[in-house]
PDB file of C-alpha atoms in Angstrom:
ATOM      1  CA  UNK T  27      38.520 -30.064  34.837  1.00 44.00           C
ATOM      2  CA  UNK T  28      37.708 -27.232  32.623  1.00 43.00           C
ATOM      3  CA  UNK T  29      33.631 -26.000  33.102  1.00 47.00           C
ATOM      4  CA  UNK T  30      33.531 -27.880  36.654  1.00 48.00           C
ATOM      5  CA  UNK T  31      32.088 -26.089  39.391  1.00 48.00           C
ATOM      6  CA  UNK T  32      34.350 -26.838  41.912  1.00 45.00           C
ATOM      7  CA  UNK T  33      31.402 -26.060  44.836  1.00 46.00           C
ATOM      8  CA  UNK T  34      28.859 -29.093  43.774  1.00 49.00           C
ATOM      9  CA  UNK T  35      31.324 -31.348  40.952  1.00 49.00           C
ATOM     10  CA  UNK T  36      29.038 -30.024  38.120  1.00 48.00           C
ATOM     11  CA  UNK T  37      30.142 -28.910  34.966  1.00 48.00           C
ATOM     12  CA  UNK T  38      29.236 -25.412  34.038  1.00 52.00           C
ATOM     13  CA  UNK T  39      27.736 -24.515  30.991  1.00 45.00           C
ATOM     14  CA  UNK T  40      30.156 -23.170  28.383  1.00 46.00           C
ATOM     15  CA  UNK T  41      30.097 -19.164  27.537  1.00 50.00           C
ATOM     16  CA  UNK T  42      27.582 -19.049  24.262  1.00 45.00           C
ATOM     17  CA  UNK T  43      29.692 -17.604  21.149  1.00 47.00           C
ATOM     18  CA  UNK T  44      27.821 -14.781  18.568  1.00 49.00           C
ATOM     19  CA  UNK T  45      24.440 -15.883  17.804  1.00 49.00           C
ATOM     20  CA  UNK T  46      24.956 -17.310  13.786  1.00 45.00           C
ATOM     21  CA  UNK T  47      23.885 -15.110  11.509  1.00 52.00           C
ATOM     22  CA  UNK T  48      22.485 -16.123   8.106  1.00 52.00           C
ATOM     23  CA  UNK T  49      23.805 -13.280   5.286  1.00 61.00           C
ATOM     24  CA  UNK T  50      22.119 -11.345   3.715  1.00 61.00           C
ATOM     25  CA  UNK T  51      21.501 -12.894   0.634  1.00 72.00           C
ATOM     26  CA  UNK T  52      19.803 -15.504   1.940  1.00 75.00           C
ATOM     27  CA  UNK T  53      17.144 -13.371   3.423  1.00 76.00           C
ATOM     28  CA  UNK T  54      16.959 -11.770  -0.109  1.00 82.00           C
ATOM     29  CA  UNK T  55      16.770 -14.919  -1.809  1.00 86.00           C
ATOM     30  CA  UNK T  56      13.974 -16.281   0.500  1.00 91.00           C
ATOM     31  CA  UNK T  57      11.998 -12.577  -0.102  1.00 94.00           C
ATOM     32  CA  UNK T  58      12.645 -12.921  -4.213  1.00 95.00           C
ATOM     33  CA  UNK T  59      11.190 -16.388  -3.833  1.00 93.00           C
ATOM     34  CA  UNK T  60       8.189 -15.589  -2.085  1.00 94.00           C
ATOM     35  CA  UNK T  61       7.856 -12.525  -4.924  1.00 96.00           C
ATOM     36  CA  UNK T  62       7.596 -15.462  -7.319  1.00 95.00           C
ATOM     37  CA  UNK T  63       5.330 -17.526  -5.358  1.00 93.00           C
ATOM     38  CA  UNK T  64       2.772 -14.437  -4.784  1.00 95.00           C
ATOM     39  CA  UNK T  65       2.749 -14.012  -8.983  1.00 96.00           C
ATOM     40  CA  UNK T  66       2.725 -17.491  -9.732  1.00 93.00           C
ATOM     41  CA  UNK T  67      -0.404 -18.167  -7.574  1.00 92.00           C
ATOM     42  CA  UNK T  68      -1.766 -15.293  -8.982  1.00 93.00           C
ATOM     43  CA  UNK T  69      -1.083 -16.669 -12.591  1.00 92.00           C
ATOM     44  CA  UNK T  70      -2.415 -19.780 -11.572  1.00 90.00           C
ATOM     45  CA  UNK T  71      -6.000 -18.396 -11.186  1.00 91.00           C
ATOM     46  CA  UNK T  72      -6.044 -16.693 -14.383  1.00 92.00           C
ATOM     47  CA  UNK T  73      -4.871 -19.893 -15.867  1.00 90.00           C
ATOM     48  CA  UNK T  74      -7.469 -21.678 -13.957  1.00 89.00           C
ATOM     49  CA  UNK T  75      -9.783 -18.849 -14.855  1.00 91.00           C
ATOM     50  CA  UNK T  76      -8.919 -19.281 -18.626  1.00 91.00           C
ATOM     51  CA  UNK T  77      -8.196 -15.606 -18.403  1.00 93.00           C
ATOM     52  CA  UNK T  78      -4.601 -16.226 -19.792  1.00 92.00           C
ATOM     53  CA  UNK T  79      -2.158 -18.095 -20.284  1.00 92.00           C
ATOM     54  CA  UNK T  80       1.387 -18.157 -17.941  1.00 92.00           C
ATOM     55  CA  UNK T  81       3.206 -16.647 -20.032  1.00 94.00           C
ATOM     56  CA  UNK T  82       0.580 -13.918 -20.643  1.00 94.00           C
ATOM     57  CA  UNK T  83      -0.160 -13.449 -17.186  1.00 95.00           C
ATOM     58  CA  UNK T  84       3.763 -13.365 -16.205  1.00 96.00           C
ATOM     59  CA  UNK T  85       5.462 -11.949 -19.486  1.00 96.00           C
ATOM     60  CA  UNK T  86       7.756 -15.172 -18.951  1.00 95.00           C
ATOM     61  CA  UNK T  87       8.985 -16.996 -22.107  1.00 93.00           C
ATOM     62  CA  UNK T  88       8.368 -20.370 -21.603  1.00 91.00           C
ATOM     63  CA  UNK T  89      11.939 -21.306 -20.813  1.00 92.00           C
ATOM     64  CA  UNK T  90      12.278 -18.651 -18.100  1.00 94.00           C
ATOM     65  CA  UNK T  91       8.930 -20.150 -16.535  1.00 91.00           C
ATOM     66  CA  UNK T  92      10.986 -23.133 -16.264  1.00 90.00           C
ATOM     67  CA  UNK T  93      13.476 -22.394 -15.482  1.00 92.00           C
ATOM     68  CA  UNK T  94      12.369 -20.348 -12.522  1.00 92.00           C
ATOM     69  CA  UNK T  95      10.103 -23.300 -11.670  1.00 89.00           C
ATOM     70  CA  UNK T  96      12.914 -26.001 -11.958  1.00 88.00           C
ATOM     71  CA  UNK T  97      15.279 -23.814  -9.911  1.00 87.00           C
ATOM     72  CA  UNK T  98      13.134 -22.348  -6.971  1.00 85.00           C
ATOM     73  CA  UNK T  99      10.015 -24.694  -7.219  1.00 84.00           C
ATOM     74  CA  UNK T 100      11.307 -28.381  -8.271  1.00 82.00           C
ATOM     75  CA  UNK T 101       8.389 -29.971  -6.459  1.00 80.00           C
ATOM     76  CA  UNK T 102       5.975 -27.966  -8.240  1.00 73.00           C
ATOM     77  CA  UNK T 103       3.698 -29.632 -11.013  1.00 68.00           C
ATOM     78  CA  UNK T 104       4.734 -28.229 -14.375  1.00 70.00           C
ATOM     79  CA  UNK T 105       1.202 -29.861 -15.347  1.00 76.00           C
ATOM     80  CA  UNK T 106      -0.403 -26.908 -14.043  1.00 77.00           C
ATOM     81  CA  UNK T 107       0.636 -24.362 -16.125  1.00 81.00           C
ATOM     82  CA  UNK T 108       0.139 -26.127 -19.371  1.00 79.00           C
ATOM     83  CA  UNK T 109       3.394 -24.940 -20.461  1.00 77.00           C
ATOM     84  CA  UNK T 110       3.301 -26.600 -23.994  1.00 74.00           C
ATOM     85  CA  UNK T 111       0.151 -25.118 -24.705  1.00 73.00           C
ATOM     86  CA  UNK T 112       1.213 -21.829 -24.865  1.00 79.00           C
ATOM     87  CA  UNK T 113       2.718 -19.046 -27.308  1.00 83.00           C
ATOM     88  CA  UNK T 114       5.412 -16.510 -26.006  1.00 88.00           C
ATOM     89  CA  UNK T 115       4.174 -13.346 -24.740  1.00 86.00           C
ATOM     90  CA  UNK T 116       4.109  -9.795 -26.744  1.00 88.00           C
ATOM     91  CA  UNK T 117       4.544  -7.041 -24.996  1.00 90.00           C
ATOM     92  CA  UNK T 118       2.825  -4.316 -26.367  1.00 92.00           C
ATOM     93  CA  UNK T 119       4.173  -0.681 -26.741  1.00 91.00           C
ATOM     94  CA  UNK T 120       3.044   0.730 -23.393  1.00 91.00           C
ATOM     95  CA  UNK T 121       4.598  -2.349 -21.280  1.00 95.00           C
ATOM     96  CA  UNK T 122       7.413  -2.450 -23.635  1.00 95.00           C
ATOM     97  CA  UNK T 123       8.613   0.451 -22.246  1.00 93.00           C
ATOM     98  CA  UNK T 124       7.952   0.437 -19.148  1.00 95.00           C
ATOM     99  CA  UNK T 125      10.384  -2.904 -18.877  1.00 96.00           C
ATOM    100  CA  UNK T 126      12.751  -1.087 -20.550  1.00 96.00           C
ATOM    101  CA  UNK T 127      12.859   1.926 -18.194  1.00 96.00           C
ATOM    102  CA  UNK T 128      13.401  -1.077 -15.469  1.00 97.00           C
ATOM    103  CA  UNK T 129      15.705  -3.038 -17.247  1.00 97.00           C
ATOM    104  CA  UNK T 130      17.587   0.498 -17.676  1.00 97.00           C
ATOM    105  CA  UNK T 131      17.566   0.252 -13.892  1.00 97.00           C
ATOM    106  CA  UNK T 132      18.321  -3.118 -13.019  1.00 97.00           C
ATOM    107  CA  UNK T 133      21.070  -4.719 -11.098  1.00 96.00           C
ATOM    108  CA  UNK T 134      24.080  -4.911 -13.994  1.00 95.00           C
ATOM    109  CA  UNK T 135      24.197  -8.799 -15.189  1.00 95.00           C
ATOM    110  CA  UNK T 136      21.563 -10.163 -12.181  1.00 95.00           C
ATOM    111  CA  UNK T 137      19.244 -12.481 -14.260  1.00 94.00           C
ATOM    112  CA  UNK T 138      16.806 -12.260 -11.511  1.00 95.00           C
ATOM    113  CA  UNK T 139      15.956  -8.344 -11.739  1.00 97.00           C
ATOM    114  CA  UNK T 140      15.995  -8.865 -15.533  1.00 97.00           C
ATOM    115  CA  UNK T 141      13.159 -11.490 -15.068  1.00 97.00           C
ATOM    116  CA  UNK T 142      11.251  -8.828 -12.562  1.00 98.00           C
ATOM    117  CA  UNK T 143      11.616  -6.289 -14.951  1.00 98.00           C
ATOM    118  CA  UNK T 144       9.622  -8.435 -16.941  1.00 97.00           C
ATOM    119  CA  UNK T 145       7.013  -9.445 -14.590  1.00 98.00           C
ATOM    120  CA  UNK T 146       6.410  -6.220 -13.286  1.00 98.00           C
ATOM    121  CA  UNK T 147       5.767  -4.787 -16.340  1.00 97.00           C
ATOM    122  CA  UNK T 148       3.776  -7.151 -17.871  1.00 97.00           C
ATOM    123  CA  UNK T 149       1.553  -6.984 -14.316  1.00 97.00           C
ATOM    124  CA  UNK T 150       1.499  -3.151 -14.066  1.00 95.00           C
ATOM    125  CA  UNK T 151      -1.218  -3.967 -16.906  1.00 94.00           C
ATOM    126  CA  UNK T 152      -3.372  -4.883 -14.866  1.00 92.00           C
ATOM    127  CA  UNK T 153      -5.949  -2.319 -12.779  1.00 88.00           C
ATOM    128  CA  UNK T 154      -5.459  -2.446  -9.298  1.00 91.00           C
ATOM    129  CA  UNK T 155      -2.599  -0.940  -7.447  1.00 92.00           C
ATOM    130  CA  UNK T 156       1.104  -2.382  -8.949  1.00 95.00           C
ATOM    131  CA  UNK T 157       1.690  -4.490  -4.993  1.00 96.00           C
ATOM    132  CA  UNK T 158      -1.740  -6.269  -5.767  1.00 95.00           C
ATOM    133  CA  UNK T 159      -0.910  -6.817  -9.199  1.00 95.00           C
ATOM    134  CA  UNK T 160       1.891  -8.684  -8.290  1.00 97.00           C
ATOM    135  CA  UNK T 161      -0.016 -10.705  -5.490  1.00 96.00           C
ATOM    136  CA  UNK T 162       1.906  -8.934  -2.857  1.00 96.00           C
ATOM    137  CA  UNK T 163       0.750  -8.774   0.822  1.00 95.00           C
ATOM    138  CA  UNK T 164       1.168  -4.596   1.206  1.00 94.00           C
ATOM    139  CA  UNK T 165       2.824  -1.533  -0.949  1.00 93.00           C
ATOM    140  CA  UNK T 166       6.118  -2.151   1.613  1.00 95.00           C
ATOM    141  CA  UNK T 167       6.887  -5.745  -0.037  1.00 96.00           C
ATOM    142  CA  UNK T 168       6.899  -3.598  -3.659  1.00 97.00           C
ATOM    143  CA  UNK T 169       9.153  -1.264  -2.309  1.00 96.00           C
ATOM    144  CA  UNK T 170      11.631  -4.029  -0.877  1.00 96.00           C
ATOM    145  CA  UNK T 171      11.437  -5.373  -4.433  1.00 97.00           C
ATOM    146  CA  UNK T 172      12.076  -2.380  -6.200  1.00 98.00           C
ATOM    147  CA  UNK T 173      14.772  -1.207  -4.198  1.00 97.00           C
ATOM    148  CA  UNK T 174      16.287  -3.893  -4.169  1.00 96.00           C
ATOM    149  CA  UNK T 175      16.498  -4.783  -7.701  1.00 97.00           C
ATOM    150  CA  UNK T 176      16.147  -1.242  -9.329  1.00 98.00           C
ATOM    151  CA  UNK T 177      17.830   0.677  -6.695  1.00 97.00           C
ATOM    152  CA  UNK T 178      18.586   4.097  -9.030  1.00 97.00           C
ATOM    153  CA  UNK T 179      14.935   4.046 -10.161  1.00 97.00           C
ATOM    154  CA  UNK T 180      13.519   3.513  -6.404  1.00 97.00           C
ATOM    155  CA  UNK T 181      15.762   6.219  -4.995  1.00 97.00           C
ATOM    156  CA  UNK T 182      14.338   8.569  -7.358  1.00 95.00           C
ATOM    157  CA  UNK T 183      10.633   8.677  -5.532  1.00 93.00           C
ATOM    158  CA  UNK T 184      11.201  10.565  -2.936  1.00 91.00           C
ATOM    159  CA  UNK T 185       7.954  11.843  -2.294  1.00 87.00           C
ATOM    160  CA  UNK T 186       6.761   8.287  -1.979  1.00 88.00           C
ATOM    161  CA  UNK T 187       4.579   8.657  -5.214  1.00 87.00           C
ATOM    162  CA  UNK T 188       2.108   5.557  -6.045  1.00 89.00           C
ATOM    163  CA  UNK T 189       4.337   3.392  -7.625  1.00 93.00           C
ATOM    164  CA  UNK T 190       2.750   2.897 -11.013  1.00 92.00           C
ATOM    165  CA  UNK T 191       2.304   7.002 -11.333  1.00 88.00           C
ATOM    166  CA  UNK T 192       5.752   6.959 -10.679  1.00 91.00           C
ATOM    167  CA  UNK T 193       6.903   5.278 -13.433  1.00 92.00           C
ATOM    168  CA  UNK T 194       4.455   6.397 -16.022  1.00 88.00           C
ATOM    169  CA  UNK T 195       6.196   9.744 -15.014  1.00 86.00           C
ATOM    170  CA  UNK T 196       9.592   9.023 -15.530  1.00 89.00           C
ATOM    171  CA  UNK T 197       8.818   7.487 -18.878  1.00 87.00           C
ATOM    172  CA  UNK T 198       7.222  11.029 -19.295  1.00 83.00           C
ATOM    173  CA  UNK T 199      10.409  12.679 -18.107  1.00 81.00           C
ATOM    174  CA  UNK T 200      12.308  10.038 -20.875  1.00 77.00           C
ATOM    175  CA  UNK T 201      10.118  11.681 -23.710  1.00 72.00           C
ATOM    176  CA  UNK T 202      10.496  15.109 -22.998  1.00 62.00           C
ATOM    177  CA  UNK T 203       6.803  16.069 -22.055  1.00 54.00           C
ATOM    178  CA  UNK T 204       4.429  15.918 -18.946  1.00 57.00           C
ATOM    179  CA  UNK T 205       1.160  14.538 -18.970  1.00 55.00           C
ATOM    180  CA  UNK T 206       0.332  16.025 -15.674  1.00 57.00           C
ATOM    181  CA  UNK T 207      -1.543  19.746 -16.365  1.00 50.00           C
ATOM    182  CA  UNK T 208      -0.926  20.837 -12.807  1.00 41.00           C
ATOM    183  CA  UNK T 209       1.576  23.474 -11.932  1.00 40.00           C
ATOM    184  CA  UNK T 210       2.805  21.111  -8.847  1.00 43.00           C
ATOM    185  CA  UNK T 211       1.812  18.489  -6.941  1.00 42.00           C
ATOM    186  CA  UNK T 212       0.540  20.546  -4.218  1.00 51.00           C
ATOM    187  CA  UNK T 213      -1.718  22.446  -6.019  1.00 44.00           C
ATOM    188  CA  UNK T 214      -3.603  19.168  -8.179  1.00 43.00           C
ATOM    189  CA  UNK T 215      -6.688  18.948  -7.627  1.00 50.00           C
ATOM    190  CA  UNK T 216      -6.134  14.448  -7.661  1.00 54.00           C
ATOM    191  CA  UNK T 217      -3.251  14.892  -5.207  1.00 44.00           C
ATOM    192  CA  UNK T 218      -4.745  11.540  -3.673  1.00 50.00           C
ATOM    193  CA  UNK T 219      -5.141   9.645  -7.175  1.00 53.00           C
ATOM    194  CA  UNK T 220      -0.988   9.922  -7.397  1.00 51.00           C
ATOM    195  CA  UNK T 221       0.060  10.501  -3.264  1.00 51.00           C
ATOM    196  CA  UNK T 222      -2.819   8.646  -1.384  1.00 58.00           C
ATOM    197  CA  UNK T 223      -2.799   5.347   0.618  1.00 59.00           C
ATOM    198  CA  UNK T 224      -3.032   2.289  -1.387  1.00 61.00           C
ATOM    199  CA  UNK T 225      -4.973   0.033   0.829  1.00 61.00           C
ATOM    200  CA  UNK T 226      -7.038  -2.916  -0.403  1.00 58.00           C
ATOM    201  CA  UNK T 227      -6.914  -6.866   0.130  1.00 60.00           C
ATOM    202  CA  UNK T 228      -4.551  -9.039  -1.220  1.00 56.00           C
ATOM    203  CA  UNK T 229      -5.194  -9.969  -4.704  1.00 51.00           C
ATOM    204  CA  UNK T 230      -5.865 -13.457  -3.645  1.00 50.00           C
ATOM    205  CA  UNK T 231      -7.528 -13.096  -0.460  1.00 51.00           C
ATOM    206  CA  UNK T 232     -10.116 -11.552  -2.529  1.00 49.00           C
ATOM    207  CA  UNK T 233     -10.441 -13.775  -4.709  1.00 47.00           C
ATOM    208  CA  UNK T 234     -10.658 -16.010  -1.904  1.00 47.00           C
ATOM    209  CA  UNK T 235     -13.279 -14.344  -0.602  1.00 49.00           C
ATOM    210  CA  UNK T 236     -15.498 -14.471  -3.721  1.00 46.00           C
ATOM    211  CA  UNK T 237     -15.028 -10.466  -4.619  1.00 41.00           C
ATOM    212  CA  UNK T 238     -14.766  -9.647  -8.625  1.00 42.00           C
ATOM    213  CA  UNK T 239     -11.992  -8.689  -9.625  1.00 38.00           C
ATOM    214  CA  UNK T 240     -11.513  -5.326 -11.766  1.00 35.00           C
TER     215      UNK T 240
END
């Protein structure tokens, strides 16, 4: 009989094929998912906060919140976000461009980069560093993201340049002019405000643990 040991009478154990492996995309989809979780929470709190509304805080129209609720968060109360309540979100001149230089960059025809070109922008308003604007764990999660979904622009930092510096200097770049009076980067006198380590707590651990935010 095939797989019997013919010592004892037992049957063997078959040879194991490959180990399954999920694709790709799936990983992807689960890390783009947990992207949206980290900014919804964090517009949840400024909801909760009165600090904004979710489309203010996310630079989603009301049908993309939504949508991206229906689709990736069906269990999740719609309640919460008081989506009738609310206008649609202006952009103002500084984050409309910035979405622009990421939509310029974004995955051809992927609806979900176009809706993080949104998001980012509208949350590289904020003040702390672009990964805890977004609610992020660390600066490596924004890099996945970025690469990811704007893989020209994210190839293009090399010199692993803070993220939002980077951007506000290719729009620079775009315009024909430098803001930055240094002759080079090696030779500025805020090397670390553009090239240093952005370290800090999780936007919502800290608001977790009772700290103001800026």
């Amino acid at each position: 009989m095939m797989g019997q040991n013919q010592e004892n009478g037992t049957h063997a154990r078959p040879p194991l094929g490959p180990p399954l492996r999920r694709p790709i995309a799936a990983y992807q989809l689960e890390f783009d998912q947990h992207v949206l979780i980290c900014v919804l929470s964090c517009a949840l709190e400024e909801v909760e906060a009165g600090e904004a509304t979710a489309t203010e805080a996310t630079g989603l129209s009301r049908a993309e919140l939504r949508d991206v609720l229906a689709s990736s968060f069906p269990t999740f109360p719609f309640k919460a976000f008081a989506l009738e309540e609310m206008g649609e979100p202006e952009p103002d001149p500084e984050e409309e461009l910035l979405r622009e230089l990421l939509l310029a960059h974004a995955l051809p025809g992927d609806p979900a980069s176009a809706r993080f070109a949104k998001i980012i922008a509208r949350r590289a308003m904020r003040n702390d560093h672009l990964w805890q604007d977004l609610g992020l764990f660390n600066r490596t999660e924004l890099s996945r993201l970025l690469a990811t979904h704007f893989p020209t622009l994210a190839a293009g930092n090399t010199q692993n340049m803070k993220w939002k510096k980077y951007f506000y200097r290719k729009l620079c770049e775009a315009e024909g002019f430098s803001l930055c009076t240094a002759p080079s980067c090696r030779e500025c006198n805020d090397f670390a405000g553009c090239f240093g380590p952005e370290e800090g707590e999780n936007r919502l651990a800290r608001i977790k643990n009772g700290f103001a935010l800026d």
